[in-house]
XYZ file of C-alpha atoms in Angstrom:
304
model
C -9.330 -84.987 -61.647
C -12.975 -85.891 -61.282
C -13.923 -85.508 -57.595
C -16.749 -88.042 -57.508
C -14.512 -91.086 -57.050
C -10.869 -90.238 -56.552
C -7.854 -91.353 -54.571
C -6.643 -94.770 -53.444
C -9.148 -97.597 -53.009
C -7.311 -100.916 -52.510
C -8.808 -103.879 -54.323
C -9.204 -105.589 -50.988
C -7.760 -109.074 -50.528
C -10.266 -111.236 -48.679
C -9.241 -113.956 -46.206
C -10.914 -117.333 -46.186
C -10.756 -120.176 -43.682
C -9.373 -123.638 -44.422
C -12.792 -124.783 -45.663
C -13.182 -121.756 -47.922
C -15.523 -119.758 -45.685
C -15.173 -115.998 -45.754
C -13.185 -114.892 -42.683
C -15.097 -111.781 -41.689
C -13.045 -110.713 -38.628
C -9.776 -110.773 -40.603
C -11.417 -108.954 -43.504
C -12.640 -106.197 -41.193
C -9.221 -105.832 -39.580
C -7.524 -105.659 -42.974
C -9.938 -102.998 -44.245
C -9.350 -100.968 -41.108
C -5.567 -101.175 -41.612
C -5.962 -99.822 -45.129
C -7.957 -96.833 -43.904
C -5.537 -96.161 -41.054
C -2.702 -96.152 -43.594
C -4.345 -93.252 -45.415
C -6.382 -94.960 -48.131
C -9.475 -93.071 -49.226
C -11.559 -96.212 -49.038
C -11.617 -99.896 -49.945
C -13.020 -101.844 -52.874
C -14.918 -105.022 -52.061
C -15.277 -108.161 -54.186
C -13.191 -107.140 -57.171
C -10.969 -109.601 -58.991
C -8.170 -109.328 -56.418
C -10.771 -110.018 -53.747
C -11.900 -113.215 -55.543
C -15.307 -111.548 -55.730
C -17.103 -113.728 -58.301
C -16.303 -116.830 -56.196
C -18.489 -115.609 -53.306
C -22.246 -115.978 -53.046
C -24.590 -113.032 -52.991
C -25.349 -113.700 -49.326
C -21.648 -113.643 -48.468
C -21.112 -110.422 -50.368
C -24.077 -108.706 -48.788
C -23.135 -110.008 -45.348
C -19.578 -108.679 -45.495
C -20.771 -105.276 -46.666
C -23.179 -105.117 -43.731
C -20.396 -106.186 -41.370
C -18.081 -103.473 -42.699
C -20.675 -100.807 -42.003
C -21.470 -102.227 -38.565
C -17.722 -102.146 -37.845
C -17.720 -98.375 -38.321
C -16.478 -98.092 -41.886
C -18.519 -95.346 -43.531
C -20.615 -95.995 -46.639
C -18.606 -93.386 -48.541
C -15.418 -95.326 -47.782
C -16.525 -98.352 -49.769
C -16.724 -99.190 -53.461
C -18.659 -102.436 -53.805
C -18.274 -104.571 -56.906
C -21.637 -105.864 -58.072
C -20.406 -107.988 -60.976
C -22.518 -111.140 -61.387
C -23.272 -113.482 -64.252
C -27.029 -112.883 -64.027
C -28.135 -109.279 -64.403
C -30.802 -109.813 -61.766
C -28.117 -110.738 -59.239
C -26.093 -107.630 -60.120
C -29.228 -105.538 -59.649
C -29.963 -107.120 -56.276
C -26.376 -106.543 -55.096
C -26.566 -102.934 -56.262
C -29.935 -102.327 -54.605
C -28.684 -103.840 -51.379
C -25.612 -101.596 -51.369
C -27.552 -98.478 -52.290
C -30.086 -99.218 -49.584
C -27.227 -99.130 -47.078
C -25.952 -95.823 -48.456
C -23.102 -97.378 -50.462
C -23.573 -95.560 -53.752
C -20.058 -96.091 -55.127
C -20.275 -99.295 -57.122
C -18.248 -101.054 -59.815
C -19.560 -103.359 -62.519
C -18.046 -105.684 -65.095
C -20.776 -106.826 -67.464
C -21.572 -110.565 -67.673
C -18.704 -112.405 -69.340
C -19.946 -115.908 -70.100
C -20.507 -114.989 -73.778
C -17.282 -113.996 -75.503
C -17.050 -110.742 -77.435
C -20.621 -109.400 -77.271
C -21.441 -106.367 -79.370
C -21.340 -102.876 -77.897
C -25.133 -102.754 -78.064
C -25.398 -105.765 -75.749
C -22.840 -104.406 -73.302
C -24.611 -101.051 -73.189
C -27.993 -102.660 -72.632
C -26.648 -104.932 -69.886
C -25.250 -102.009 -67.911
C -28.350 -99.908 -68.561
C -30.599 -102.652 -67.227
C -28.515 -102.796 -64.054
C -28.588 -99.021 -63.559
C -32.327 -98.854 -64.152
C -32.919 -101.878 -61.961
C -30.974 -100.440 -59.032
C -33.030 -97.268 -59.307
C -30.664 -95.108 -57.265
C -30.401 -91.468 -58.319
C -27.284 -91.207 -56.122
C -25.530 -94.135 -57.830
C -21.875 -93.505 -58.714
C -21.028 -96.376 -61.045
C -17.560 -97.276 -62.279
C -17.411 -99.322 -65.467
C -14.940 -102.148 -64.816
C -12.760 -102.532 -67.927
C -10.781 -105.766 -67.647
C -10.588 -107.426 -71.074
C -8.139 -110.113 -69.928
C -10.794 -111.393 -67.529
C -13.991 -110.666 -69.443
C -12.634 -111.198 -73.014
C -14.068 -107.791 -73.944
C -14.039 -104.267 -72.625
C -15.818 -100.934 -72.772
C -15.160 -99.081 -76.013
C -15.084 -95.291 -76.000
C -18.381 -95.353 -77.889
C -19.992 -97.591 -75.254
C -18.726 -95.391 -72.417
C -20.032 -92.251 -74.105
C -23.450 -93.817 -74.700
C -23.754 -95.036 -71.115
C -22.864 -91.576 -69.823
C -25.473 -90.097 -72.163
C -28.137 -92.530 -70.970
C -27.273 -92.257 -67.292
C -25.820 -88.813 -66.599
C -24.721 -88.361 -63.027
C -24.855 -92.121 -62.398
C -22.181 -93.578 -64.693
C -19.263 -91.719 -63.151
C -16.125 -93.309 -64.506
C -14.001 -96.267 -65.565
C -11.742 -98.597 -63.609
C -9.147 -99.507 -66.243
C -7.480 -102.862 -65.650
C -6.215 -103.193 -69.212
C -2.603 -102.821 -68.071
C -2.074 -100.638 -71.145
C -0.727 -97.175 -70.331
C -1.753 -95.700 -73.676
C -5.284 -96.997 -73.214
C -5.521 -95.399 -69.766
C -4.112 -92.089 -71.023
C -6.568 -92.108 -73.908
C -9.443 -92.576 -71.468
C -8.252 -89.660 -69.337
C -8.000 -87.443 -72.424
C -11.307 -88.546 -73.957
C -13.376 -88.348 -70.768
C -12.060 -85.468 -68.650
C -15.360 -85.259 -66.762
C -15.226 -88.899 -65.620
C -13.292 -90.589 -62.833
C -10.584 -92.656 -64.493
C -8.917 -95.027 -62.026
C -6.182 -97.396 -63.148
C -5.243 -100.820 -61.861
C -1.626 -101.020 -63.074
C 0.476 -99.501 -60.306
C 3.304 -98.098 -62.492
C 0.703 -96.241 -64.561
C -0.968 -94.441 -61.666
C 1.306 -91.382 -61.641
C 1.444 -90.746 -65.409
C -2.322 -91.104 -65.775
C -3.005 -88.820 -62.825
C -0.722 -86.229 -64.397
C -3.057 -86.306 -67.411
C -6.252 -85.954 -65.378
C -6.770 -89.428 -63.945
C -8.555 -89.649 -60.608
C -6.591 -92.346 -58.792
C -6.311 -96.087 -58.491
C -7.945 -99.326 -57.457
C -5.087 -101.796 -57.306
C -3.821 -104.940 -55.620
C -0.395 -103.764 -54.473
C -1.925 -101.274 -52.065
C -2.935 -104.240 -49.875
C 0.789 -104.640 -49.243
C 2.053 -101.095 -49.687
C -0.719 -98.571 -49.013
C 1.606 -95.811 -47.819
C 3.862 -96.241 -50.831
C 0.944 -95.934 -53.245
C -0.506 -93.001 -51.318
C 2.846 -91.162 -51.587
C 2.864 -91.688 -55.323
C -0.661 -90.349 -55.669
C -0.164 -87.353 -53.400
C 2.477 -85.936 -55.779
C 2.258 -87.859 -59.071
C 4.519 -85.382 -60.846
C 7.271 -85.783 -58.240
C 7.502 -89.531 -57.616
C 10.922 -90.425 -56.261
C 13.131 -92.864 -58.127
C 13.289 -94.989 -54.981
C 9.488 -95.302 -54.826
C 9.260 -96.094 -58.536
C 11.848 -98.836 -58.136
C 10.191 -100.274 -55.035
C 6.897 -100.617 -56.887
C 8.645 -102.438 -59.728
C 10.551 -104.690 -57.325
C 7.351 -105.689 -55.527
C 5.525 -106.328 -58.787
C 8.372 -108.543 -60.006
C 7.367 -111.004 -57.286
C 4.114 -111.628 -59.184
C 6.054 -113.370 -61.952
C 9.145 -114.554 -60.133
C 8.039 -118.073 -61.103
C 5.827 -118.694 -64.148
C 2.157 -119.474 -63.836
C 1.504 -118.195 -60.322
C -1.950 -116.663 -59.684
C -1.462 -113.005 -58.821
C -3.994 -113.198 -55.985
C -1.973 -116.001 -54.394
C 1.228 -113.969 -54.643
C -0.361 -110.954 -52.979
C -1.723 -113.194 -50.225
C 1.744 -114.726 -49.761
C 3.270 -111.256 -49.440
C 0.612 -110.235 -46.935
C 1.163 -113.417 -44.924
C 4.901 -112.713 -44.820
C 4.343 -109.073 -43.920
C 1.776 -109.751 -41.186
C 3.138 -113.038 -39.864
C -0.343 -114.507 -40.348
C -0.339 -117.587 -42.576
C -4.139 -117.692 -42.530
C -3.847 -115.338 -45.502
C -2.417 -118.122 -47.666
C -5.785 -119.818 -48.175
C -7.689 -119.191 -51.401
C -11.312 -119.690 -52.404
C -11.730 -122.491 -54.943
C -11.253 -122.650 -57.886
C -8.059 -120.750 -57.081
C -5.511 -122.703 -55.066
C -2.658 -121.606 -52.796
C 0.893 -121.363 -54.047
C 2.830 -124.601 -53.772
C 5.679 -124.721 -51.274
C 8.387 -123.850 -53.805
C 6.403 -120.892 -55.132
C 5.602 -119.711 -51.624
C 9.182 -119.832 -50.401
C 10.383 -118.058 -53.549
C 7.919 -115.210 -53.035
C 8.680 -114.948 -49.321
C 12.440 -114.867 -49.824
C 12.050 -112.320 -52.631
C 9.949 -110.136 -50.377
C 12.412 -110.364 -47.491
C 15.274 -109.547 -49.877
C 13.877 -106.026 -50.304
C 15.142 -105.398 -46.774
C 15.112 -101.852 -45.440
C 12.886 -100.624 -48.276
C 9.995 -102.534 -46.728
C 9.789 -100.006 -43.896
C 8.429 -97.481 -46.411
C 5.396 -99.535 -47.458
């Protein structure tokens, strides 16, 4: 396990008000709950957090609010993904200036299937532009979202160009063999997976942990899995699968909306149901199906 970025860092769900404004007080309270539940830190403005839908000012403002609230800089991974490289650089500089050196970047994705050379240069420009010797950058591999990913050759070249700054990969491919191959090929990097059922097997092969959505709902469950990945109980394995089944209990539901519905049911706070456009909340049938499915898990929910 690479020690630079390791452990459980929930891909933090972010609450918004009825008019789509970022709800900072609820976001702060949610982040604090994650830390109190034993998470190593939180990840801001990833895909689960609807990150690309928020302005730079909103992203910078929430990061500042988190730090003012008492969350330490080393407890935050901030996602700096932006369509314009200059915006990604500004977000990274802002975070680094506040002492938040753990950052995550998906390269611009408005051109489909760029060549490795372009991906490498895009990331290199961001790293050079941030100009932070203490930067600990995770390459955000999410081909379903970006239409391309980081090849092994691109990862190796970025590590060669930026030793001590490009620290690892967040693998959201959902492909266990891909994640295992990363862990085997790059034993000196932090390899964190997004697919919850893959966390334990990848950690057993040298993976460093996870950034995932389910930990918003079940941080203690995911922390148990990661504390002893070679001894995960059958009950915990099944509970993870049962919770994830709710994501597809009806076809076509946005996964962020399902997680927000589960959190609303768990917390009793329906303010969590609101989404930032262009995403939209679950319709009433979808919502009631998710809520009833969640409640059906019964006593197992006390172990989340």
